[in-house]
């Protein structure tokens, strides 16, 4: 199976309110996003709350457009555009946070979306744990992920954390192991 | 175990009601204190709107800001319904107009003036059947009182009368960022049944809005510091993550 099929198949196995870390190489990154956003979320009619600290939200949306991925159900919590001086007017589709270090505001923006758009279940993507770890120490990151994952369970939402293989460390792996139900290698299919 | 010794006045702010173990004990007079821009007025207005939506008549006494301007700001909130004002479930009072009506247009109040003012507020609460009251700000009123004894008399007298009527009251207190303690005159904090401190916390160059319940008579409550966000669906509250932080009230 290809990467997209692997990831979709894995996600299909999960009960809602699950948390999964998906490890991927840069080469398969967009296949993973396609699996989550285009296939799985569409099939299950889920809202996607996309927390980005890697690529500005407008760029991701443009890339989705180029790849033919429907992003109409995607709401971005963008922690990077302010730093890049690319943040434009905030609205529910694009919620900007000044810096990836303002972890509490990530939780609050996700809660805001979960409360406001509660007519469907949601899937939260954290992209990526590696870029978040550039700005935050392991202790506060673990605490943040633990609270976020736990609170999302109460919203019955899926949580997917993207971890880039090229940037993974033992510390990040241990942290994901501690906070997620599963760690899944998108390329190996295991 | 549920803390059900006192009836609760639910603020309607989910995170805060959790912190307070179900809400503010009914009839309490509490101080919401903090420096400017920390969300005191916004949170108090939300408390009143939720009360009005639950059928409790709610009143906002403004000392410094025109009620029209406050209403204009509230239109941005999705939970706000202008009909609440039309139906007089939510009432705005401009204290300057009360001063004129009572002949209290002076810079300093005597003890007699203080009593006249308290009686007027109590009369409005009684006649209109107000269950939730916000005075924004108590600091501006206390500014006209000449001694700590007068401030003590004013808050004690007002608090007792309102509590006897089952009215839950929020007194907004303005603090300078550099202030020590929880109130401008040091008296308000000792008399109030509860203190909610709102502030700014600096962490590695980020400024976070915070909220902390310092005391609340009649209930167990969390004393931890939380981060809050002012959104169009109301105030949202999340736990403050532990990390090296520097207070910047």
Tab-separated table of C-alpha atoms in Angstrom:
chain	number	residue	atom	x	y	z
A	1	UNK	CA	0.000	0.000	0.000
A	2	UNK	CA	1.065	3.603	-0.528
A	3	UNK	CA	1.518	6.106	2.258
A	4	UNK	CA	-1.936	7.676	1.828
A	5	UNK	CA	-3.642	4.288	1.929
A	6	UNK	CA	-1.540	3.217	4.931
A	7	UNK	CA	-2.508	6.256	6.953
A	8	UNK	CA	-6.188	6.106	6.019
A	9	UNK	CA	-6.294	2.438	6.912
A	10	UNK	CA	-4.696	3.158	10.286
A	11	UNK	CA	-7.034	6.040	11.039
A	12	UNK	CA	-10.031	3.864	10.177
A	13	UNK	CA	-8.998	1.444	12.914
A	14	UNK	CA	-9.082	4.116	15.604
A	15	UNK	CA	-12.068	4.869	17.771
A	16	UNK	CA	-12.964	8.567	18.030
A	17	UNK	CA	-11.238	10.507	20.814
A	18	UNK	CA	-8.012	8.694	19.936
A	19	UNK	CA	-4.655	10.353	19.696
A	20	UNK	CA	-2.032	9.215	17.228
A	21	UNK	CA	1.414	10.452	16.296
A	22	UNK	CA	2.199	9.895	12.630
A	23	UNK	CA	5.876	9.840	11.753
A	24	UNK	CA	6.749	10.645	8.176
A	25	UNK	CA	9.684	11.706	6.042
A	26	UNK	CA	9.590	15.003	4.162
A	27	UNK	CA	8.962	13.068	0.920
A	28	UNK	CA	5.707	11.591	2.206
A	29	UNK	CA	4.510	14.654	4.118
A	30	UNK	CA	1.818	15.670	1.621
A	31	UNK	CA	0.635	12.092	1.203
A	32	UNK	CA	0.032	12.008	4.963
A	33	UNK	CA	-1.864	15.296	4.849
A	34	UNK	CA	-3.924	14.052	1.918
A	35	UNK	CA	-4.810	10.923	3.894
A	36	UNK	CA	-5.925	12.895	6.925
A	37	UNK	CA	-7.562	15.965	5.409
A	38	UNK	CA	-8.784	14.813	2.025
A	39	UNK	CA	-9.704	11.180	2.545
A	40	UNK	CA	-10.363	10.448	6.218
A	41	UNK	CA	-11.929	13.761	7.296
A	42	UNK	CA	-14.100	13.913	4.165
A	43	UNK	CA	-15.222	10.317	4.489
A	44	UNK	CA	-16.250	10.850	8.114
A	45	UNK	CA	-17.539	14.392	7.604
A	46	UNK	CA	-15.171	15.855	10.190
A	47	UNK	CA	-14.077	19.416	10.748
A	48	UNK	CA	-10.298	19.753	10.640
A	49	UNK	CA	-8.641	22.081	13.126
A	50	UNK	CA	-5.142	22.447	11.742
A	51	UNK	CA	-2.522	23.780	14.160
A	52	UNK	CA	0.497	24.838	12.161
A	53	UNK	CA	3.884	25.885	13.416
A	54	UNK	CA	5.776	24.778	10.304
A	55	UNK	CA	4.271	26.452	7.243
A	56	UNK	CA	2.006	29.552	7.252
A	57	UNK	CA	-1.656	28.633	6.858
A	58	UNK	CA	-2.115	30.516	3.597
A	59	UNK	CA	0.754	28.524	2.051
A	60	UNK	CA	-0.743	25.235	3.229
A	61	UNK	CA	-4.075	26.201	1.790
A	62	UNK	CA	-2.436	27.112	-1.540
A	63	UNK	CA	-0.672	23.752	-1.576
A	64	UNK	CA	-3.946	21.977	-0.836
A	65	UNK	CA	-5.412	23.816	-3.815
A	66	UNK	CA	-2.563	22.682	-6.076
A	67	UNK	CA	-2.978	19.094	-4.876
A	68	UNK	CA	-6.736	19.225	-5.411
A	69	UNK	CA	-7.456	18.783	-1.686
A	70	UNK	CA	-10.721	20.313	-0.506
A	71	UNK	CA	-9.853	22.656	2.359
A	72	UNK	CA	-13.306	24.110	2.937
A	73	UNK	CA	-13.694	22.133	6.177
A	74	UNK	CA	-10.248	23.176	7.459
A	75	UNK	CA	-9.792	25.828	10.180
A	76	UNK	CA	-6.238	26.956	10.827
A	77	UNK	CA	-4.686	27.837	14.154
A	78	UNK	CA	-1.581	29.490	12.794
A	79	UNK	CA	1.342	30.076	15.160
A	80	UNK	CA	3.950	30.929	12.548
A	81	UNK	CA	2.581	33.644	10.245
A	82	UNK	CA	3.060	36.397	12.842
A	83	UNK	CA	6.736	35.512	13.108
A	84	UNK	CA	6.999	35.553	9.308
A	85	UNK	CA	5.070	38.835	9.221
A	86	UNK	CA	2.522	37.126	6.997
A	87	UNK	CA	-0.513	37.204	9.273
A	88	UNK	CA	-3.496	38.930	7.696
A	89	UNK	CA	-6.937	39.624	9.123
A	90	UNK	CA	-8.002	36.990	11.605
A	91	UNK	CA	-11.291	35.154	11.155
A	92	UNK	CA	-12.487	31.706	12.140
A	93	UNK	CA	-10.780	30.067	9.152
A	94	UNK	CA	-7.451	31.648	10.102
A	95	UNK	CA	-6.832	32.174	13.794
A	96	UNK	CA	-3.405	33.656	14.336
A	97	UNK	CA	-1.295	33.268	17.453
A	98	UNK	CA	1.693	35.522	17.914
A	99	UNK	CA	4.218	32.774	18.531
A	100	UNK	CA	4.487	28.960	18.866
A	101	UNK	CA	5.544	29.626	22.468
A	102	UNK	CA	2.013	30.754	23.400
A	103	UNK	CA	0.912	27.193	23.997
A	104	UNK	CA	-2.072	28.048	26.188
A	105	UNK	CA	-3.527	30.114	23.346
A	106	UNK	CA	-3.261	27.113	21.028
A	107	UNK	CA	-5.406	25.176	23.529
A	108	UNK	CA	-7.817	28.106	23.785
A	109	UNK	CA	-8.170	28.569	20.017
A	110	UNK	CA	-8.802	24.847	19.548
A	111	UNK	CA	-11.392	24.996	22.341
A	112	UNK	CA	-12.960	28.039	20.673
A	113	UNK	CA	-13.332	26.120	17.402
A	114	UNK	CA	-14.578	22.993	19.189
A	115	UNK	CA	-17.229	24.987	21.049
A	116	UNK	CA	-18.329	27.039	18.077
A	117	UNK	CA	-18.288	24.332	15.406
A	118	UNK	CA	-19.833	21.545	17.423
A	119	UNK	CA	-22.349	20.320	14.866
A	120	UNK	CA	-19.820	17.773	13.586
A	121	UNK	CA	-16.964	15.851	15.148
A	122	UNK	CA	-13.503	17.280	14.694
A	123	UNK	CA	-10.040	16.088	13.907
A	124	UNK	CA	-7.117	18.139	15.180
A	125	UNK	CA	-3.769	18.114	13.375
A	126	UNK	CA	-0.652	19.374	15.108
A	127	UNK	CA	1.948	20.099	12.433
A	128	UNK	CA	4.500	19.460	13.687
A	129	UNK	CA	5.822	18.374	17.057
A	130	UNK	CA	9.337	19.004	15.725
A	131	UNK	CA	8.829	22.641	14.800
A	132	UNK	CA	6.977	23.225	18.089
A	133	UNK	CA	9.980	21.740	19.882
A	134	UNK	CA	12.272	24.348	18.333
A	135	UNK	CA	10.425	26.998	20.351
A	136	UNK	CA	9.481	25.051	23.488
A	137	UNK	CA	11.400	22.910	25.944
A	138	UNK	CA	10.501	19.231	26.420
A	139	UNK	CA	8.878	19.741	29.817
A	140	UNK	CA	6.406	22.417	28.765
A	141	UNK	CA	5.775	20.617	25.440
A	142	UNK	CA	4.893	17.384	27.254
A	143	UNK	CA	2.584	19.260	29.596
A	144	UNK	CA	0.939	21.056	26.675
A	145	UNK	CA	0.419	17.879	24.638
A	146	UNK	CA	-0.904	15.998	27.637
A	147	UNK	CA	-3.514	18.674	28.430
A	148	UNK	CA	-4.456	19.156	24.764
A	149	UNK	CA	-4.867	15.435	24.113
A	150	UNK	CA	-6.864	14.963	27.321
A	151	UNK	CA	-9.166	17.905	26.635
A	152	UNK	CA	-9.772	16.752	23.066
A	153	UNK	CA	-10.957	13.414	24.399
A	154	UNK	CA	-13.745	15.236	26.205
A	155	UNK	CA	-14.732	16.779	22.840
A	156	UNK	CA	-14.678	13.298	21.282
A	157	UNK	CA	-12.195	14.608	18.713
A	158	UNK	CA	-9.385	12.788	16.912
A	159	UNK	CA	-5.887	14.079	17.564
A	160	UNK	CA	-3.121	13.553	15.028
A	161	UNK	CA	0.386	14.771	15.682
A	162	UNK	CA	2.784	14.969	12.764
A	163	UNK	CA	6.383	14.058	13.550
A	164	UNK	CA	9.070	14.472	10.875
A	165	UNK	CA	11.487	11.528	10.818
A	166	UNK	CA	14.454	13.660	9.767
A	167	UNK	CA	14.041	15.857	12.844
A	168	UNK	CA	12.922	13.334	15.433
A	169	UNK	CA	14.981	12.860	18.572
A	170	UNK	CA	14.812	10.282	21.320
A	171	UNK	CA	13.285	12.945	23.552
A	172	UNK	CA	10.467	13.689	21.073
A	173	UNK	CA	9.800	9.995	20.611
A	174	UNK	CA	9.505	9.462	24.379
A	175	UNK	CA	7.184	12.441	24.673
A	176	UNK	CA	4.886	11.137	21.908
A	177	UNK	CA	4.957	7.704	23.464
A	178	UNK	CA	3.793	9.189	26.736
A	179	UNK	CA	0.929	11.374	25.439
A	180	UNK	CA	-0.418	9.472	22.404
A	181	UNK	CA	-2.365	6.239	22.192
A	182	UNK	CA	-0.196	5.126	19.275
A	183	UNK	CA	2.814	6.100	17.205
A	184	UNK	CA	2.483	5.129	13.553
A	185	UNK	CA	5.134	5.084	10.853
A	186	UNK	CA	3.361	6.230	7.678
A	187	UNK	CA	5.944	4.750	5.325
A	188	UNK	CA	6.508	1.452	7.072
A	189	UNK	CA	2.796	1.021	7.686
A	190	UNK	CA	3.363	-0.001	11.312
B	1	UNK	CA	-17.771	15.464	46.989
B	2	UNK	CA	-20.141	18.149	45.718
B	3	UNK	CA	-19.898	21.484	47.468
B	4	UNK	CA	-23.580	22.252	47.855
B	5	UNK	CA	-23.629	24.253	51.067
B	6	UNK	CA	-24.557	27.498	49.293
B	7	UNK	CA	-26.777	28.202	46.298
B	8	UNK	CA	-24.686	29.180	43.293
B	9	UNK	CA	-24.854	32.012	40.858
B	10	UNK	CA	-23.459	30.442	37.696
B	11	UNK	CA	-21.285	32.926	35.857
B	12	UNK	CA	-21.972	31.113	32.570
B	13	UNK	CA	-18.231	31.215	31.889
B	14	UNK	CA	-17.485	27.497	31.763
B	15	UNK	CA	-13.886	27.595	32.968
B	16	UNK	CA	-14.662	30.014	35.781
B	17	UNK	CA	-17.624	28.007	37.060
B	18	UNK	CA	-15.326	24.982	37.203
B	19	UNK	CA	-12.702	26.942	39.124
B	20	UNK	CA	-15.426	28.079	41.553
B	21	UNK	CA	-16.853	24.597	41.976
B	22	UNK	CA	-20.174	25.547	40.390
B	23	UNK	CA	-20.277	29.345	40.456
B	24	UNK	CA	-20.194	32.302	42.819
B	25	UNK	CA	-22.049	31.634	46.089
B	26	UNK	CA	-25.271	33.574	45.677
B	27	UNK	CA	-25.354	36.932	47.410
B	28	UNK	CA	-21.586	37.276	47.564
B	29	UNK	CA	-19.960	40.618	46.853
B	30	UNK	CA	-16.780	39.993	44.955
B	31	UNK	CA	-13.942	42.109	43.739
B	32	UNK	CA	-12.638	41.641	40.215
B	33	UNK	CA	-9.325	43.382	40.281
B	34	UNK	CA	-6.517	44.037	37.840
B	35	UNK	CA	-4.792	46.586	35.687
B	36	UNK	CA	-6.231	47.966	32.458
B	37	UNK	CA	-6.690	45.666	29.487
B	38	UNK	CA	-6.882	42.481	31.521
B	39	UNK	CA	-10.537	41.727	30.653
B	40	UNK	CA	-12.364	42.827	33.828
B	41	UNK	CA	-15.184	44.700	32.091
B	42	UNK	CA	-15.605	42.058	29.374
B	43	UNK	CA	-15.877	39.235	31.874
B	44	UNK	CA	-18.308	41.163	34.073
B	45	UNK	CA	-20.537	41.956	31.113
B	46	UNK	CA	-20.554	38.291	30.142
B	47	UNK	CA	-21.587	37.401	33.709
B	48	UNK	CA	-24.541	39.771	33.378
B	49	UNK	CA	-25.581	38.636	29.907
B	50	UNK	CA	-25.602	34.973	30.945
B	51	UNK	CA	-27.656	35.931	33.980
B	52	UNK	CA	-30.147	37.824	31.845
B	53	UNK	CA	-30.348	34.897	29.425
B	54	UNK	CA	-31.134	32.649	32.407
B	55	UNK	CA	-33.957	34.998	33.372
B	56	UNK	CA	-32.158	36.890	36.146
B	57	UNK	CA	-32.466	40.641	35.883
B	58	UNK	CA	-28.968	42.058	35.632
B	59	UNK	CA	-27.706	45.596	36.099
B	60	UNK	CA	-24.469	47.306	35.122
B	61	UNK	CA	-23.616	50.569	36.845
B	62	UNK	CA	-21.024	52.418	34.846
B	63	UNK	CA	-18.954	55.137	36.421
B	64	UNK	CA	-16.478	55.897	33.688
B	65	UNK	CA	-17.815	54.642	30.368
B	66	UNK	CA	-20.976	55.643	28.531
B	67	UNK	CA	-23.487	52.746	28.451
B	68	UNK	CA	-24.051	53.276	24.704
B	69	UNK	CA	-20.388	52.568	24.050
B	70	UNK	CA	-20.490	49.413	26.178
B	71	UNK	CA	-23.537	48.126	24.309
B	72	UNK	CA	-21.823	48.865	21.004
B	73	UNK	CA	-18.847	46.736	22.081
B	74	UNK	CA	-21.142	43.921	23.200
B	75	UNK	CA	-22.747	43.541	19.789
B	76	UNK	CA	-19.609	41.677	18.677
B	77	UNK	CA	-20.409	38.872	21.155
B	78	UNK	CA	-22.400	36.015	19.701
B	79	UNK	CA	-24.158	35.291	22.999
B	80	UNK	CA	-25.454	38.853	23.284
B	81	UNK	CA	-29.035	39.618	22.284
B	82	UNK	CA	-30.065	43.263	22.161
B	83	UNK	CA	-33.570	42.160	23.076
B	84	UNK	CA	-32.268	41.640	26.631
B	85	UNK	CA	-31.888	45.416	26.876
B	86	UNK	CA	-35.212	46.146	25.178
B	87	UNK	CA	-36.930	43.744	27.605
B	88	UNK	CA	-35.084	45.328	30.543
B	89	UNK	CA	-33.519	42.020	31.519
B	90	UNK	CA	-30.188	43.759	31.161
B	91	UNK	CA	-30.086	47.302	32.471
B	92	UNK	CA	-27.324	49.864	32.080
B	93	UNK	CA	-27.123	52.773	34.478
B	94	UNK	CA	-24.845	55.770	34.108
B	95	UNK	CA	-23.740	56.711	37.635
B	96	UNK	CA	-23.055	60.287	36.570
B	97	UNK	CA	-26.804	60.679	36.026
B	98	UNK	CA	-27.460	59.316	39.523
B	99	UNK	CA	-24.989	61.792	40.967
B	100	UNK	CA	-26.874	64.622	39.246
B	101	UNK	CA	-30.225	63.295	40.433
B	102	UNK	CA	-28.981	63.036	44.039
B	103	UNK	CA	-27.102	66.321	43.998
B	104	UNK	CA	-23.782	64.526	44.492
B	105	UNK	CA	-21.839	66.380	41.840
B	106	UNK	CA	-18.875	67.028	44.073
B	107	UNK	CA	-15.313	65.882	44.288
B	108	UNK	CA	-15.495	64.599	47.866
B	109	UNK	CA	-18.310	62.702	49.574
B	110	UNK	CA	-19.238	62.906	53.236
B	111	UNK	CA	-20.434	59.841	55.141
B	112	UNK	CA	-23.960	61.123	54.628
B	113	UNK	CA	-23.406	61.306	50.867
B	114	UNK	CA	-22.105	57.742	50.932
B	115	UNK	CA	-25.252	56.540	52.647
B	116	UNK	CA	-27.456	58.418	50.173
B	117	UNK	CA	-25.620	56.743	47.293
B	118	UNK	CA	-25.882	53.278	48.845
B	119	UNK	CA	-29.594	53.748	49.522
B	120	UNK	CA	-30.146	54.795	45.902
B	121	UNK	CA	-28.350	51.737	44.521
B	122	UNK	CA	-30.201	49.447	46.937
B	123	UNK	CA	-33.509	51.073	45.967
B	124	UNK	CA	-32.886	50.422	42.255
B	125	UNK	CA	-31.893	46.811	42.919
B	126	UNK	CA	-34.983	46.256	45.068
B	127	UNK	CA	-37.489	47.977	42.778
B	128	UNK	CA	-36.217	46.296	39.628
B	129	UNK	CA	-35.645	42.880	41.222
B	130	UNK	CA	-31.992	42.816	40.199
B	131	UNK	CA	-30.227	39.496	40.894
B	132	UNK	CA	-26.840	40.346	39.417
B	133	UNK	CA	-25.075	43.666	39.747
B	134	UNK	CA	-21.783	45.003	38.431
B	135	UNK	CA	-20.293	48.326	39.510
B	136	UNK	CA	-17.534	49.463	37.164
B	137	UNK	CA	-15.556	50.688	38.890
B	138	UNK	CA	-15.596	50.781	42.668
B	139	UNK	CA	-12.227	52.534	42.489
B	140	UNK	CA	-13.797	55.531	40.753
B	141	UNK	CA	-16.424	55.819	43.498
B	142	UNK	CA	-13.879	55.355	46.283
B	143	UNK	CA	-11.837	58.141	44.720
B	144	UNK	CA	-14.449	60.565	46.060
B	145	UNK	CA	-14.337	59.150	49.580
B	146	UNK	CA	-11.950	60.894	51.882
B	147	UNK	CA	-10.953	58.156	54.319
B	148	UNK	CA	-10.538	54.415	54.578
B	149	UNK	CA	-13.369	54.421	57.115
B	150	UNK	CA	-15.724	55.857	54.526
B	151	UNK	CA	-14.628	53.282	51.951
B	152	UNK	CA	-15.115	50.513	54.505
B	153	UNK	CA	-18.566	51.871	55.447
B	154	UNK	CA	-19.576	52.201	51.807
B	155	UNK	CA	-18.597	48.656	50.766
B	156	UNK	CA	-19.828	47.006	53.961
B	157	UNK	CA	-23.164	48.790	53.884
B	158	UNK	CA	-23.676	48.156	50.165
B	159	UNK	CA	-22.543	44.533	50.368
B	160	UNK	CA	-24.811	43.728	53.290
B	161	UNK	CA	-27.929	45.290	51.763
B	162	UNK	CA	-27.366	43.568	48.416
B	163	UNK	CA	-26.564	40.225	50.004
B	164	UNK	CA	-29.762	40.394	52.078
B	165	UNK	CA	-31.679	40.751	48.811
B	166	UNK	CA	-29.857	37.763	47.272
B	167	UNK	CA	-28.126	39.961	44.725
B	168	UNK	CA	-24.715	38.718	43.599
B	169	UNK	CA	-22.439	41.690	43.073
B	170	UNK	CA	-19.208	42.255	41.227
B	171	UNK	CA	-17.187	45.318	42.141
B	172	UNK	CA	-14.535	46.126	39.579
B	173	UNK	CA	-11.312	47.422	41.056
B	174	UNK	CA	-8.625	49.106	39.011
B	175	UNK	CA	-5.021	48.421	39.910
B	176	UNK	CA	-1.857	50.066	38.715
B	177	UNK	CA	0.531	47.554	37.109
B	178	UNK	CA	3.016	48.298	39.877
B	179	UNK	CA	0.476	47.979	42.736
B	180	UNK	CA	0.968	45.660	45.684
B	181	UNK	CA	-2.087	43.937	47.173
B	182	UNK	CA	-5.396	43.475	45.422
B	183	UNK	CA	-7.046	46.906	45.587
B	184	UNK	CA	-6.248	50.561	45.257
B	185	UNK	CA	-7.121	51.509	48.839
B	186	UNK	CA	-6.373	48.233	50.587
B	187	UNK	CA	-9.802	48.184	52.219
B	188	UNK	CA	-11.888	46.716	49.393
B	189	UNK	CA	-10.038	43.403	49.358
B	190	UNK	CA	-10.518	42.817	53.079
B	191	UNK	CA	-14.277	43.389	52.979
B	192	UNK	CA	-15.214	41.608	49.761
B	193	UNK	CA	-16.406	37.985	49.958
B	194	UNK	CA	-14.252	37.071	47.025
B	195	UNK	CA	-11.302	38.319	45.015
B	196	UNK	CA	-10.642	37.445	41.388
B	197	UNK	CA	-7.312	38.773	40.220
B	198	UNK	CA	-6.832	39.403	36.526
B	199	UNK	CA	-3.416	40.214	35.207
B	200	UNK	CA	-0.756	40.006	32.552
B	201	UNK	CA	1.984	37.453	32.773
B	202	UNK	CA	5.174	37.826	30.827
B	203	UNK	CA	6.838	34.637	29.708
B	204	UNK	CA	9.850	34.889	27.459
B	205	UNK	CA	8.521	38.038	25.806
B	206	UNK	CA	4.932	36.780	25.428
B	207	UNK	CA	2.215	38.556	27.372
B	208	UNK	CA	-0.542	36.227	28.586
B	209	UNK	CA	-3.839	37.349	30.129
B	210	UNK	CA	-4.301	35.523	33.417
B	211	UNK	CA	-7.027	34.940	35.998
B	212	UNK	CA	-6.710	33.639	39.555
B	213	UNK	CA	-9.306	33.277	42.279
B	214	UNK	CA	-7.573	34.487	45.435
B	215	UNK	CA	-10.472	33.982	47.802
B	216	UNK	CA	-14.159	33.104	47.620
B	217	UNK	CA	-16.164	32.723	50.785
B	218	UNK	CA	-18.736	29.953	50.792
B	219	UNK	CA	-17.049	27.567	48.398
B	220	UNK	CA	-13.920	25.561	47.833
B	221	UNK	CA	-12.123	26.720	44.711
B	222	UNK	CA	-8.952	26.410	42.713
B	223	UNK	CA	-6.281	28.955	43.602
B	224	UNK	CA	-4.172	28.210	40.539
B	225	UNK	CA	-3.442	30.723	37.820
B	226	UNK	CA	-5.159	30.266	34.457
B	227	UNK	CA	-4.789	31.877	31.042
B	228	UNK	CA	-7.811	33.452	29.437
B	229	UNK	CA	-8.811	34.466	25.949
B	230	UNK	CA	-11.531	36.981	25.105
B	231	UNK	CA	-13.418	35.535	22.150
B	232	UNK	CA	-16.648	36.255	20.320
B	233	UNK	CA	-18.253	33.279	22.125
B	234	UNK	CA	-17.096	34.575	25.491
B	235	UNK	CA	-14.197	34.217	27.882
B	236	UNK	CA	-12.325	30.919	27.554
B	237	UNK	CA	-9.945	29.674	30.216
B	238	UNK	CA	-7.053	27.197	30.065
B	239	UNK	CA	-4.561	26.072	32.718
B	240	UNK	CA	-1.320	28.033	32.836
B	241	UNK	CA	1.496	25.722	31.831
B	242	UNK	CA	4.332	25.627	34.289
B	243	UNK	CA	7.503	27.335	33.157
B	244	UNK	CA	9.774	30.216	34.026
B	245	UNK	CA	7.458	33.218	34.244
B	246	UNK	CA	7.824	36.825	35.259
B	247	UNK	CA	4.847	38.655	36.668
B	248	UNK	CA	3.942	41.884	34.874
B	249	UNK	CA	0.636	42.963	36.293
